[in-house]
Every structure is written in structure tokens, then in C-alpha cells.
């Protein structure tokens, strides 16, 4: 007999339908799987056989052939265990074929028939819903992840036996009518764990630069001696970013689900991601890849923050990988017979010491490094990378008076209110386009929205010639000035806005980067 069961596969962030065809025919007992399956799928024959037997069901001793259609698309992972088992039981007459025609199945099987959690369910659900699928059976461990997709019916099962009993009408699988209504409540609870900016003493200049970065989505580099608070400032940064919208949260959750790092107890990512890869991480860990072309750190930071602590300690190759994503907001991972494009739109925060000992340029400490050591240390930061970082800010050492001061520092919430106001201006400005912040403006948009009066224009011209800026640096000064103007609620970019923006582009010249 022949039976067909519907499931889904993944190509990057997009799901595609996979039809599992099971044919049972007379002959020597064998179990073949065809259809460009990876090793995990080919090994499913042993898991499925044991799961069926240990569930108290009859396993056919005839020749079994499983085809995963379309045969020209690669399928990966143990997600097809459950649909393969259901297809075999349907072809063997244990499950009524008519009852499973419109249902999509996901799930890995253990040897005792327990249905285990699988990765990448959320993007597959979204794609399946777009293709008209409404009913799904999946592991109970994936139920929270699925609960934020409305307009579908989810049935969660714990064992293969539960599925068989359901279709035999002996015992129904629980039906979960899903809704995103609890997203705001979950987000509020998660935001309570972010470090507050009021815990950082002093550093008014750095805080101002971070506020501008948050308001316009700009990349920022903090340069200063060890212990000046660069890392703490970076970790406070998510607290002043605008809250993620539900659509942004779904996009982030899709990436984390594919990577297999989604917390099944939460089901959705509500905070903007804060990723901080170690400087010993490989370029594949950063960009993504491996045999399955999984997303890397820069994609996991999508809609959030990528923090690179002590930037010159990373390899030159690692740093150069950042160039394309910083410009395009996405990265393409190409592997043998597989090319995947992942979104990678994030704010990059980088920190660094000005030299190996950290005291170069200090007002209070003596630098022990030779010119050659300083040059070698800073030479990993190329001009193109520095051009793509909008704000360069110097973070001075904290004085004892700052640390012992009883003065109440400004809380993240009040900074966030100004950031939200500036972002609302930008959302209105770009309402007919696909961008949401000033940092993402293209050349045409920059020219349209960053017009200058004569005084501001002359100031830019002087800075361009004196600092020997590139065309990219020129445009980024205009974008930062536009954000500063938005924070002040000004429709026009004034000379004072330009002057402050230029001030954030001078440290690379000071340190000879």
C-alpha cells in the first residue's frame, strides 16, 4: 500500500513542503529512504522501527520504501521521524489515510516512541500557514514556540501511541488554539532583567553617544583604558533601545529556532539580542556555516546588538567578515549545494584599548608600549571597517569623585523615552520604505532627508578636507547629524548637529587607525 504524509523542511529562514511517501510491498524485509536525505534522516529507520515496536504496534516485515519529495531539495535533521512513522502506519492500515491528509507533522522519535523537540518549527509554521496549511501535530516541547502564530490549529503529542489513539478515535490529542495576546506581558517581564544605565557613574560623553546610537541605529566604537566602564556601558545599551515589535520578535525567534538555541520554556525572544562572541571564535561561528549552513553570531544578533569587546584582539579575517553585513544588513552563507541568506541587521558596539597596555593618550597613566607595538595592535582595524562605524567615542578613566558621588545618574527608562521619540520621527519619515532608522538610509534618502544650510555645509566641507574623509564617512556624518536633530525634535539639521557628529569621527585620526 501507498500513503502520503505532509511535513516541512527549511531553506534558510523559509520553509518548504515535504511530502513523505511510504510504500509497503511484498518482498524481503528492508527499509530504504530516498529523496536527498542527510545522515540524521537515514538513521531514522532505526528510530522509527524501534518506536513503532515499543509503542505496542505491529511493524511490517515487508519491503518499505520512503520517498521525501521534492527529491532535488536537501532535507536535514530528525524532524521527519514522526511523519515517516505515521506514513508507515497509514500504509499498513493502522491509521486511516483520509484523516491525515490535511495535517502537517513534525517530531523526532526516541526508541520508546516519545516525541522529542525539534529545531526550526517557527519558520516552518509561518511558511506552512502562508501556503494554506491550518492543522499541525508536533511535540509538546514546541508548543510555546508555536503559540505565537495565530490562525492555525496546533495539536501537541507526547508519544507516537498518542497519535495512533487520536486517529483511532480512542483518545483525542489536546487542541491548542494559539494566540499572540500574551507577548506584551512576556516582554515586560524580560525587560526587568536588563542592566540599568543609572548604575554607570560618570561617563556623560559615552552615554550621550550611546543614546545617539540607539536613536538612529548607528554602530559605535568606544576607546579607552582598562576599567573605564566600556563593557558595562555596552551591557546597559539594550535597556535604552526601543522595544521589539511583535513582527521583529518573530523574525529573531525564527533565527534562534533554526540555530537550536531557543528556550522552550519561553517560546519567543522578547528582548533585543545581545551577542558577544569571544575573540577566539572562528569566522564560521561569526558568519554562519558548517555542513548545515546554520546562522552565525551576526545573524543571531539580528534586530539587536553585536558587542565585540577588545576589538583588536579579534583576528583580521574575523573583523573583515563584518564589512558586508554592516553595509547590507544581511549575509549569504554558501556551502556545497546550499546557499542561504540570513538577515543581519544589528547595531555593532565595539570597545578597545588604545594600545596593548591600555594607557596610550592617558592623562594620568604612562604608556609602556613602543610605537611598533601600538602600530601592530591597531593595524587590524582597516579603514573600511572604521568607515562603517558611525560613532567613535573616547571613554576616560573614572575618577574617585565620580565613583563616590551621591548624585543620581539618569535611568535607562528616561533615556529610552527620548530614543523612542526620535524613532517615531524616523518611522514616520520612512513609512513608505522598508527601513526603520537613519543609519539604514541609502544615498538617495540621505540626500533627500539630510539637506544642509550654508553654515552647516561649510562646516562639513572643512572637516572633509581636514580629516581626509571618504565618501562613506561623509554620508555617515550626515546620518548621525540627522539623528541628533531628531533627538532635539528639529526638522532641519543645524551647524551644532553637524559639529557634534564630526566630533564623533576624529578619534581614528588621533590614534592613527
Short mmCIF file of C-alpha atoms in Angstrom, two decimals:
data_model
loop_
_atom_site.label_atom_id
_atom_site.label_comp_id
_atom_site.label_asym_id
_atom_site.label_seq_id
_atom_site.Cartn_x
_atom_site.Cartn_y
_atom_site.Cartn_z
CA UNK A 1 0.00 0.00 0.00
CA UNK A 2 0.97 3.64 -0.50
CA UNK A 3 0.43 6.53 1.93
CA UNK A 4 1.44 10.19 1.90
CA UNK A 5 2.06 12.49 4.88
CA UNK A 6 2.84 16.22 4.77
CA UNK A 7 5.74 17.82 6.64
CA UNK A 8 8.03 20.80 6.07
CA UNK A 9 11.73 21.46 5.60
CA UNK A 10 13.94 24.54 5.85
CA UNK A 11 15.99 26.52 3.38
CA UNK A 12 17.47 29.36 5.41
CA UNK A 13 14.56 31.19 7.04
CA UNK A 14 11.98 29.86 4.62
CA UNK A 15 10.10 26.59 4.93
CA UNK A 16 9.17 24.37 2.01
CA UNK A 17 6.64 21.49 1.88
CA UNK A 18 7.98 17.96 2.08
CA UNK A 19 5.72 15.06 1.18
CA UNK A 20 6.66 11.79 2.87
CA UNK A 21 5.57 8.87 0.68
CA UNK A 22 5.58 5.40 2.19
CA UNK A 23 5.26 2.29 0.06
CA UNK A 24 4.95 -1.18 1.62
CA UNK A 25 5.23 -4.10 -0.79
CA UNK A 26 5.78 -7.84 -0.55
CA UNK A 27 9.39 -8.98 -0.55
CA UNK A 28 12.42 -9.30 1.64
CA UNK A 29 12.29 -7.13 4.75
CA UNK A 30 14.13 -3.87 4.12
CA UNK A 31 13.79 -0.15 4.83
CA UNK A 32 15.04 2.38 2.23
CA UNK A 33 14.86 6.19 2.43
CA UNK A 34 15.36 8.23 -0.75
CA UNK A 35 15.00 11.93 -1.58
CA UNK A 36 18.32 13.66 -0.82
CA UNK A 37 18.21 12.89 2.92
CA UNK A 38 21.09 13.62 5.29
CA UNK A 39 22.61 11.14 7.75
CA UNK A 40 20.20 12.03 10.57
CA UNK A 41 17.24 11.19 8.33
CA UNK A 42 18.77 7.95 7.06
CA UNK A 43 19.32 6.88 10.66
CA UNK A 44 15.63 7.49 11.37
CA UNK A 45 14.82 4.00 10.04
CA UNK A 46 16.21 2.54 13.28
CA UNK A 47 14.45 5.08 15.48
CA UNK A 48 11.13 4.62 13.67
CA UNK A 49 11.34 0.81 13.75
CA UNK A 50 12.01 0.72 17.49
CA UNK A 51 9.43 3.43 18.25
CA UNK A 52 6.69 1.52 16.44
CA UNK A 53 7.56 -1.78 18.14
CA UNK A 54 7.96 -0.26 21.62
CA UNK A 55 4.62 1.52 21.25
CA UNK A 56 2.90 -1.87 21.06
CA UNK A 57 2.20 -1.58 17.33
CA UNK A 58 2.85 -4.09 14.57
CA UNK A 59 5.86 -3.24 12.44
CA UNK A 60 5.56 -4.51 8.84
CA UNK A 61 8.14 -7.11 7.88
CA UNK A 62 7.79 -6.35 4.14
CA UNK A 63 9.86 -4.06 1.94
CA UNK A 64 9.42 -0.41 2.98
CA UNK A 65 10.42 2.49 0.75
CA UNK A 66 10.23 6.10 1.98
CA UNK A 67 10.49 8.96 -0.50
CA UNK A 68 10.95 12.58 0.61
CA UNK A 69 9.58 14.78 -2.16
CA UNK A 70 10.74 17.01 -3.77
CA UNK A 71 13.70 14.73 -4.37
CA UNK A 72 16.02 17.52 -5.55
CA UNK A 73 15.95 19.52 -2.29
CA UNK A 74 18.20 18.56 0.59
CA UNK A 75 16.44 17.59 3.83
CA UNK A 76 18.13 17.65 7.20
CA UNK A 77 17.59 16.60 10.80
CA UNK A 78 15.39 14.17 12.72
CA UNK A 79 12.24 16.28 12.23
CA UNK A 80 10.77 13.69 9.83
CA UNK A 81 10.74 10.76 12.30
CA UNK A 82 7.10 11.26 13.27
CA UNK A 83 5.72 11.80 9.74
CA UNK A 84 7.69 8.75 8.50
CA UNK A 85 6.23 6.61 11.28
CA UNK A 86 2.71 7.92 10.57
CA UNK A 87 3.15 7.24 6.84
CA UNK A 88 4.24 3.64 7.53
CA UNK A 89 1.34 3.03 9.93
CA UNK A 90 -1.07 4.56 7.42
CA UNK A 91 0.26 2.42 4.56
CA UNK A 92 -0.04 -0.60 6.87
CA UNK A 93 -3.69 0.20 7.65
CA UNK A 94 -3.17 1.21 11.32
CA UNK A 95 -4.09 4.87 10.68
CA UNK A 96 -6.92 6.00 8.41
CA UNK A 97 -5.25 7.80 5.49
CA UNK A 98 -8.22 10.14 4.94
CA UNK A 99 -7.85 11.58 8.45
CA UNK A 100 -4.24 12.73 7.99
CA UNK A 101 -4.44 14.29 4.52
CA UNK A 102 -4.60 17.95 5.62
CA UNK A 103 -2.35 17.72 8.69
CA UNK A 104 1.34 18.71 8.86
CA UNK A 105 3.53 16.56 11.13
CA UNK A 106 6.81 17.41 12.91
CA UNK A 107 8.76 15.46 15.51
CA UNK A 108 11.78 13.38 16.43
CA UNK A 109 11.13 9.93 17.91
CA UNK A 110 13.02 8.26 20.71
CA UNK A 111 13.28 4.47 20.77
CA UNK A 112 10.37 4.16 23.22
CA UNK A 113 8.05 6.22 21.00
CA UNK A 114 8.36 9.52 22.86
CA UNK A 115 8.09 12.55 20.56
CA UNK A 116 11.00 14.94 21.18
CA UNK A 117 11.56 18.62 20.47
CA UNK A 118 12.84 19.69 17.03
CA UNK A 119 14.54 22.89 15.82
CA UNK A 120 13.20 25.41 13.32
CA UNK A 121 9.48 24.85 13.94
CA UNK A 122 8.54 28.55 13.93
CA UNK A 123 9.74 29.44 10.39
CA UNK A 124 8.19 26.23 9.06
CA UNK A 125 4.85 27.07 10.70
CA UNK A 126 4.88 30.56 9.21
CA UNK A 127 5.66 29.23 5.72
CA UNK A 128 3.09 26.43 6.04
CA UNK A 129 0.41 28.93 7.13
CA UNK A 130 1.25 31.11 4.13
CA UNK A 131 0.72 28.04 1.91
CA UNK A 132 -2.75 27.43 3.36
CA UNK A 133 -1.97 24.77 5.99
CA UNK A 134 -4.08 25.11 9.14
CA UNK A 135 -3.62 21.92 11.19
CA UNK A 136 -0.39 20.66 12.78
CA UNK A 137 0.72 17.84 15.07
CA UNK A 138 4.03 18.44 16.84
CA UNK A 139 5.95 17.73 20.06
CA UNK A 140 4.59 19.27 23.24
CA UNK A 141 8.07 20.78 23.84
CA UNK A 142 7.48 23.03 20.81
CA UNK A 143 4.02 24.18 21.89
CA UNK A 144 5.10 27.52 23.38
CA UNK A 145 7.09 28.38 20.28
CA UNK A 146 4.04 27.66 18.14
CA UNK A 147 1.63 29.52 20.43
CA UNK A 148 2.53 32.93 18.95
CA UNK A 149 1.30 32.08 15.45
CA UNK A 150 -2.38 32.84 15.08
CA UNK A 151 -4.83 31.41 12.54
CA UNK A 152 -3.73 27.78 12.93
CA UNK A 153 -4.67 24.73 15.00
CA UNK A 154 -1.91 23.03 16.97
CA UNK A 155 -2.21 19.54 18.43
CA UNK A 156 0.66 18.56 20.70
CA UNK A 157 1.53 14.92 21.27
CA UNK A 158 3.87 13.28 23.76
CA UNK A 159 4.15 9.80 22.21
CA UNK A 160 3.57 8.00 18.94
CA UNK A 161 0.89 5.99 20.70
CA UNK A 162 -1.00 9.24 21.44
CA UNK A 163 -1.09 9.97 17.72
CA UNK A 164 -2.37 6.49 16.83
CA UNK A 165 -5.08 6.63 19.51
CA UNK A 166 -6.16 10.05 18.29
CA UNK A 167 -6.80 8.87 14.75
CA UNK A 168 -8.40 5.66 16.05
CA UNK A 169 -10.75 7.98 18.00
CA UNK A 170 -9.82 6.28 21.24
CA UNK A 171 -8.28 9.34 22.90
CA UNK A 172 -8.00 12.82 21.40
CA UNK A 173 -4.79 14.85 21.31
CA UNK A 174 -5.23 18.20 23.14
CA UNK A 175 -6.02 21.07 20.79
CA UNK A 176 -4.23 24.38 21.41
CA UNK A 177 -5.93 27.43 19.90
CA UNK A 178 -2.93 29.72 19.59
CA UNK A 179 -2.81 33.50 20.02
CA UNK A 180 -0.07 36.16 20.40
CA UNK A 181 -2.03 38.07 23.06
CA UNK A 182 0.47 37.46 25.88
CA UNK A 183 3.51 38.89 24.05
CA UNK A 184 3.45 42.29 25.79
CA UNK A 185 3.28 40.68 29.24
CA UNK A 186 6.25 38.39 28.49
CA UNK A 187 8.25 41.32 27.11
CA UNK A 188 7.64 43.45 30.20
CA UNK A 189 8.85 40.66 32.46
CA UNK A 190 12.00 40.09 30.36
CA UNK A 191 12.92 43.79 30.30
CA UNK A 192 13.19 43.82 34.08
CA UNK A 193 16.47 41.86 33.91
CA UNK A 194 18.38 44.39 31.75
CA UNK A 195 21.15 46.36 33.50
CA UNK A 196 20.10 49.99 34.08
CA UNK A 197 22.24 52.88 32.85
CA UNK A 198 21.88 54.58 36.25
CA UNK A 199 24.40 52.06 37.59
CA UNK A 200 27.17 53.67 35.50
CA UNK A 201 28.88 56.54 37.29
CA UNK A 202 30.04 59.49 35.20
CA UNK A 203 30.88 58.90 31.51
CA UNK A 204 28.44 61.56 30.27
CA UNK A 205 30.09 61.72 26.82
CA UNK A 206 29.88 57.98 26.28
CA UNK A 207 26.26 57.89 27.48
CA UNK A 208 25.37 60.66 25.03
CA UNK A 209 27.00 58.75 22.17
CA UNK A 210 25.14 55.56 23.11
CA UNK A 211 21.86 57.49 23.18
CA UNK A 212 22.53 58.72 19.63
CA UNK A 213 23.48 55.20 18.54
CA UNK A 214 20.23 53.79 19.95
CA UNK A 215 18.10 56.58 18.46
CA UNK A 216 19.46 56.17 14.92
CA UNK A 217 20.64 52.56 14.86
CA UNK A 218 24.29 53.61 14.48
CA UNK A 219 27.39 51.49 15.08
CA UNK A 220 29.73 52.75 17.81
CA UNK A 221 33.34 52.22 18.89
CA UNK A 222 34.45 53.06 22.44
CA UNK A 223 38.17 53.65 23.01
CA UNK A 224 39.58 53.93 26.50
CA UNK A 225 41.84 52.43 29.17
CA UNK A 226 41.04 49.19 31.01
CA UNK A 227 38.46 49.53 33.78
CA UNK A 228 36.87 52.70 32.42
CA UNK A 229 33.45 51.07 32.10
CA UNK A 230 33.24 50.28 28.37
CA UNK A 231 31.85 46.78 28.87
CA UNK A 232 29.32 47.91 31.48
CA UNK A 233 28.12 50.69 29.18
CA UNK A 234 27.67 48.19 26.36
CA UNK A 235 25.69 45.82 28.58
CA UNK A 236 23.39 48.68 29.60
CA UNK A 237 22.76 49.59 25.96
CA UNK A 238 19.82 47.17 25.31
CA UNK A 239 17.92 48.96 28.08
CA UNK A 240 17.72 52.19 26.05
CA UNK A 241 16.80 50.54 22.74
CA UNK A 242 13.15 50.65 21.61
CA UNK A 243 11.18 47.52 22.50
CA UNK A 244 10.95 44.96 19.73
CA UNK A 245 7.67 44.87 17.86
CA UNK A 246 5.89 41.52 17.61
CA UNK A 247 6.97 41.13 13.97
CA UNK A 248 10.60 41.83 14.88
CA UNK A 249 10.36 39.30 17.71
CA UNK A 250 9.05 36.62 15.36
CA UNK A 251 11.90 37.27 12.92
CA UNK A 252 14.50 36.97 15.70
CA UNK A 253 12.82 33.87 17.12
CA UNK A 254 12.91 32.19 13.70
CA UNK A 255 16.70 32.58 13.57
CA UNK A 256 17.21 31.31 17.12
CA UNK A 257 14.86 28.39 16.47
CA UNK A 258 16.85 27.33 13.40
CA UNK A 259 20.08 27.60 15.40
CA UNK A 260 18.58 25.34 18.10
CA UNK A 261 19.13 27.80 20.96
CA UNK A 262 15.53 28.86 21.59
CA UNK A 263 14.41 28.39 25.19
CA UNK A 264 11.38 26.05 25.00
CA UNK A 265 10.13 27.48 28.31
CA UNK A 266 9.68 30.91 26.73
CA UNK A 267 8.83 30.15 23.11
CA UNK A 268 9.70 33.61 21.79
CA UNK A 269 12.58 36.10 22.00
CA UNK A 270 11.21 39.31 23.52
CA UNK A 271 14.45 41.19 24.32
CA UNK A 272 16.65 42.52 21.59
CA UNK A 273 19.51 40.01 21.26
CA UNK A 274 22.85 40.90 22.83
CA UNK A 275 25.56 38.69 21.33
CA UNK A 276 29.18 38.92 22.45
CA UNK A 277 31.37 36.31 20.73
CA UNK A 278 34.78 35.66 22.26
CA UNK A 279 37.82 36.88 20.34
CA UNK A 280 38.91 33.26 19.78
CA UNK A 281 35.70 32.49 17.84
CA UNK A 282 36.14 31.35 14.23
CA UNK A 283 34.88 33.22 11.19
CA UNK A 284 32.33 30.43 10.63
CA UNK A 285 30.99 30.98 14.16
CA UNK A 286 30.62 34.66 13.30
CA UNK A 287 29.28 34.48 9.75
CA UNK A 288 27.47 31.14 9.95
CA UNK A 289 28.03 27.95 8.03
CA UNK A 290 29.13 24.43 8.82
CA UNK A 291 27.71 21.49 6.95
CA UNK A 292 24.13 22.65 7.65
CA UNK A 293 24.79 26.36 6.92
CA UNK A 294 23.45 27.40 10.32
CA UNK A 295 23.20 31.11 11.25
CA UNK A 296 26.23 32.64 12.95
CA UNK A 297 26.63 35.29 15.64
CA UNK A 298 25.93 38.23 13.33
CA UNK A 299 22.57 36.70 12.35
CA UNK A 300 21.77 35.75 15.94
CA UNK A 301 22.30 39.46 16.74
CA UNK A 302 19.68 40.49 14.14
CA UNK A 303 17.45 43.34 15.41
CA UNK A 304 19.74 43.59 18.43
CA UNK A 305 23.35 44.23 19.40
CA UNK A 306 26.65 42.62 18.45
CA UNK A 307 29.24 43.51 21.09
CA UNK A 308 32.91 42.94 20.28
CA UNK A 309 34.94 43.51 23.43
CA UNK A 310 38.57 44.50 22.83
CA UNK A 311 38.22 44.64 19.03
CA UNK A 312 41.93 44.44 18.06
CA UNK A 313 42.21 41.05 19.81
CA UNK A 314 39.99 39.52 17.12
CA UNK A 315 41.72 38.18 14.03
CA UNK A 316 41.94 40.41 10.95
CA UNK A 317 39.90 37.88 8.97
CA UNK A 318 37.22 37.85 11.66
CA UNK A 319 36.92 41.65 11.60
CA UNK A 320 36.77 41.85 7.79
CA UNK A 321 33.82 39.42 7.73
CA UNK A 322 31.79 42.24 9.29
CA UNK A 323 32.17 44.55 6.30
CA UNK A 324 29.34 43.28 4.08
CA UNK A 325 26.72 42.75 6.82
CA UNK A 326 27.37 46.21 8.26
CA UNK A 327 26.61 47.67 4.83
CA UNK A 328 23.84 45.37 3.54
CA UNK A 329 22.10 44.13 6.69
CA UNK A 330 22.29 40.51 5.56
CA UNK A 331 24.85 37.78 4.94
CA UNK A 332 24.94 34.98 2.39
CA UNK A 333 26.36 31.65 3.53
CA UNK A 334 27.44 29.49 0.59
CA UNK A 335 28.25 25.81 1.03
CA UNK A 336 28.37 22.80 -1.27
CA UNK A 337 24.92 22.54 -2.97
CA UNK A 338 23.49 25.04 -0.49
CA UNK A 339 23.33 28.84 -0.45
CA UNK A 340 21.42 30.57 2.35
CA UNK A 341 20.88 34.27 3.03
CA UNK A 342 20.27 35.27 6.64
CA UNK A 343 19.27 38.73 7.90
CA UNK A 344 21.99 40.51 9.87
CA UNK A 345 20.72 43.97 10.70
CA UNK A 346 22.19 44.88 14.07
CA UNK A 347 23.93 47.65 15.96
CA UNK A 348 27.60 46.87 16.44
CA UNK A 349 29.23 48.08 19.64
CA UNK A 350 32.97 47.61 19.77
CA UNK A 351 35.38 48.51 22.55
CA UNK A 352 39.14 48.67 22.61
CA UNK A 353 42.16 49.89 24.48
CA UNK A 354 44.25 52.47 22.61
CA UNK A 355 47.36 50.26 22.88
CA UNK A 356 48.40 46.86 24.33
CA UNK A 357 48.97 48.29 27.83
CA UNK A 358 45.90 50.50 27.56
CA UNK A 359 47.47 53.80 28.60
CA UNK A 360 48.30 55.45 25.27
CA UNK A 361 46.91 59.00 25.32
CA UNK A 362 46.02 58.80 29.01
CA UNK A 363 46.12 61.99 31.06
CA UNK A 364 47.10 60.17 34.24
CA UNK A 365 48.98 56.99 33.23
CA UNK A 366 52.22 56.39 31.33
CA UNK A 367 52.14 54.20 28.21
CA UNK A 368 54.83 51.48 28.19
CA UNK A 369 54.32 50.42 24.56
CA UNK A 370 56.73 51.13 21.71
CA UNK A 371 55.43 52.81 18.51
CA UNK A 372 55.85 49.48 16.70
CA UNK A 373 53.70 47.66 19.27
CA UNK A 374 50.99 50.30 19.06
CA UNK A 375 51.02 50.18 15.25
CA UNK A 376 50.78 46.39 15.20
CA UNK A 377 47.98 46.46 17.74
CA UNK A 378 45.88 48.95 15.82
CA UNK A 379 46.69 47.72 12.29
CA UNK A 380 43.99 45.01 12.47
CA UNK A 381 41.39 47.77 12.16
CA UNK A 382 41.25 48.64 8.49
CA UNK A 383 39.99 51.91 7.08
CA UNK A 384 36.86 50.31 5.54
CA UNK A 385 35.84 48.90 8.92
CA UNK A 386 36.38 52.25 10.68
CA UNK A 387 34.35 53.97 7.94
CA UNK A 388 31.41 51.68 8.73
CA UNK A 389 31.43 52.65 12.43
CA UNK A 390 29.45 55.88 12.74
CA UNK A 391 30.46 56.97 16.24
CA UNK A 392 33.98 56.89 17.71
CA UNK A 393 33.95 57.93 21.35
CA UNK A 394 36.71 58.22 23.94
CA UNK A 395 35.91 56.76 27.36
CA UNK A 396 38.14 58.27 30.05
CA UNK A 397 39.07 56.64 33.33
CA UNK A 398 36.53 57.12 36.09
CA UNK A 399 37.65 59.40 38.92
CA UNK A 400 37.17 58.66 42.60
CA UNK A 401 34.82 61.63 42.86
CA UNK A 402 32.59 60.04 40.19
CA UNK A 403 32.52 56.70 41.98
CA UNK A 404 31.82 58.19 45.41
CA UNK A 405 29.29 60.75 44.18
CA UNK A 406 25.79 60.54 45.69
CA UNK A 407 24.34 62.13 42.56
CA UNK A 408 21.57 60.04 41.00
CA UNK A 409 22.52 59.07 37.45
CA UNK A 410 19.89 59.18 34.70
CA UNK A 411 17.96 55.92 34.42
CA UNK A 412 17.68 53.92 31.21
CA UNK A 413 13.90 54.49 31.10
CA UNK A 414 14.18 58.27 30.72
CA UNK A 415 16.87 57.90 28.01
CA UNK A 416 14.69 55.32 26.30
CA UNK A 417 11.79 57.79 26.14
CA UNK A 418 13.92 60.23 24.13
CA UNK A 419 15.12 57.38 21.93
CA UNK A 420 11.54 56.26 21.29
CA UNK A 421 10.52 59.81 20.35
CA UNK A 422 13.36 60.03 17.83
CA UNK A 423 12.49 56.60 16.43
CA UNK A 424 8.85 57.63 15.96
CA UNK A 425 10.03 60.58 13.86
CA UNK A 426 12.08 58.18 11.74
CA UNK A 427 9.23 55.67 11.38
CA UNK A 428 7.03 58.48 10.07
CA UNK A 429 9.81 59.66 7.76
CA UNK A 430 10.39 56.22 6.26
CA UNK A 431 6.80 54.92 6.42
CA UNK A 432 6.72 54.16 2.69
CA UNK A 433 10.06 52.34 2.66
CA UNK A 434 11.49 49.21 4.24
CA UNK A 435 13.89 50.92 6.65
CA UNK A 436 13.26 51.97 10.25
CA UNK A 437 16.25 54.10 11.27
CA UNK A 438 18.53 56.83 9.97
CA UNK A 439 21.55 54.53 9.86
CA UNK A 440 19.92 52.44 7.10
CA UNK A 441 19.32 55.35 4.69
CA UNK A 442 20.68 54.84 1.17
CA UNK A 443 22.38 57.57 -0.89
CA UNK A 444 19.14 58.92 -2.34
CA UNK A 445 17.43 59.06 1.05
CA UNK A 446 20.46 60.68 2.67
CA UNK A 447 20.43 63.41 0.05
CA UNK A 448 16.67 63.92 0.49
CA UNK A 449 16.46 63.99 4.29
CA UNK A 450 19.87 65.45 5.20
CA UNK A 451 19.87 68.76 3.38
CA UNK A 452 22.07 71.43 4.99
CA UNK A 453 22.07 75.21 5.18
CA UNK A 454 25.18 77.18 4.11
CA UNK A 455 26.74 77.28 7.59
CA UNK A 456 26.38 73.51 8.12
CA UNK A 457 27.55 72.80 4.57
CA UNK A 458 30.74 74.84 5.06
CA UNK A 459 31.43 73.02 8.33
CA UNK A 460 31.17 69.63 6.61
CA UNK A 461 33.44 70.81 3.78
CA UNK A 462 36.16 71.94 6.17
CA UNK A 463 36.01 68.67 8.12
CA UNK A 464 36.00 66.59 4.92
CA UNK A 465 39.19 68.25 3.66
CA UNK A 466 40.99 68.47 7.01
CA UNK A 467 40.24 64.91 8.17
CA UNK A 468 40.62 63.46 4.65
CA UNK A 469 37.32 61.61 4.89
CA UNK A 470 35.91 59.09 2.46
CA UNK A 471 32.53 59.50 0.77
CA UNK A 472 31.12 56.85 3.14
CA UNK A 473 32.36 58.77 6.20
CA UNK A 474 30.79 61.94 4.79
CA UNK A 475 27.39 60.25 4.45
CA UNK A 476 27.59 58.76 7.92
CA UNK A 477 28.26 62.18 9.45
CA UNK A 478 25.07 63.41 7.80
CA UNK A 479 23.11 60.42 9.13
CA UNK A 480 24.38 60.93 12.68
CA UNK A 481 23.59 64.66 12.44
CA UNK A 482 20.07 63.75 11.30
CA UNK A 483 19.66 61.57 14.40
CA UNK A 484 20.95 64.32 16.70
CA UNK A 485 18.41 66.68 15.15
CA UNK A 486 15.64 64.10 15.66
CA UNK A 487 16.57 63.79 19.35
CA UNK A 488 16.09 67.56 19.65
CA UNK A 489 12.86 67.45 17.65
CA UNK A 490 14.38 69.68 14.95
CA UNK A 491 13.17 69.33 11.37
CA UNK A 492 16.35 70.85 9.99
CA UNK A 493 19.98 69.85 10.54
CA UNK A 494 21.81 72.75 12.17
CA UNK A 495 25.51 73.52 12.34
CA UNK A 496 25.60 72.43 16.00
CA UNK A 497 24.28 69.00 14.99
CA UNK A 498 26.95 68.70 12.31
CA UNK A 499 29.69 69.80 14.75
CA UNK A 500 28.73 67.10 17.25
CA UNK A 501 28.56 64.45 14.53
CA UNK A 502 32.02 65.42 13.23
CA UNK A 503 33.39 65.20 16.76
CA UNK A 504 32.48 61.51 16.78
CA UNK A 505 34.63 60.87 13.67
CA UNK A 506 38.00 62.21 14.84
CA UNK A 507 39.38 59.55 17.21
CA UNK A 508 40.52 57.22 14.43
CA UNK A 509 42.77 60.05 13.21
CA UNK A 510 44.00 60.76 16.75
CA UNK A 511 45.12 57.18 17.29
CA UNK A 512 46.38 56.71 13.73
CA UNK A 513 43.93 53.94 12.78
#
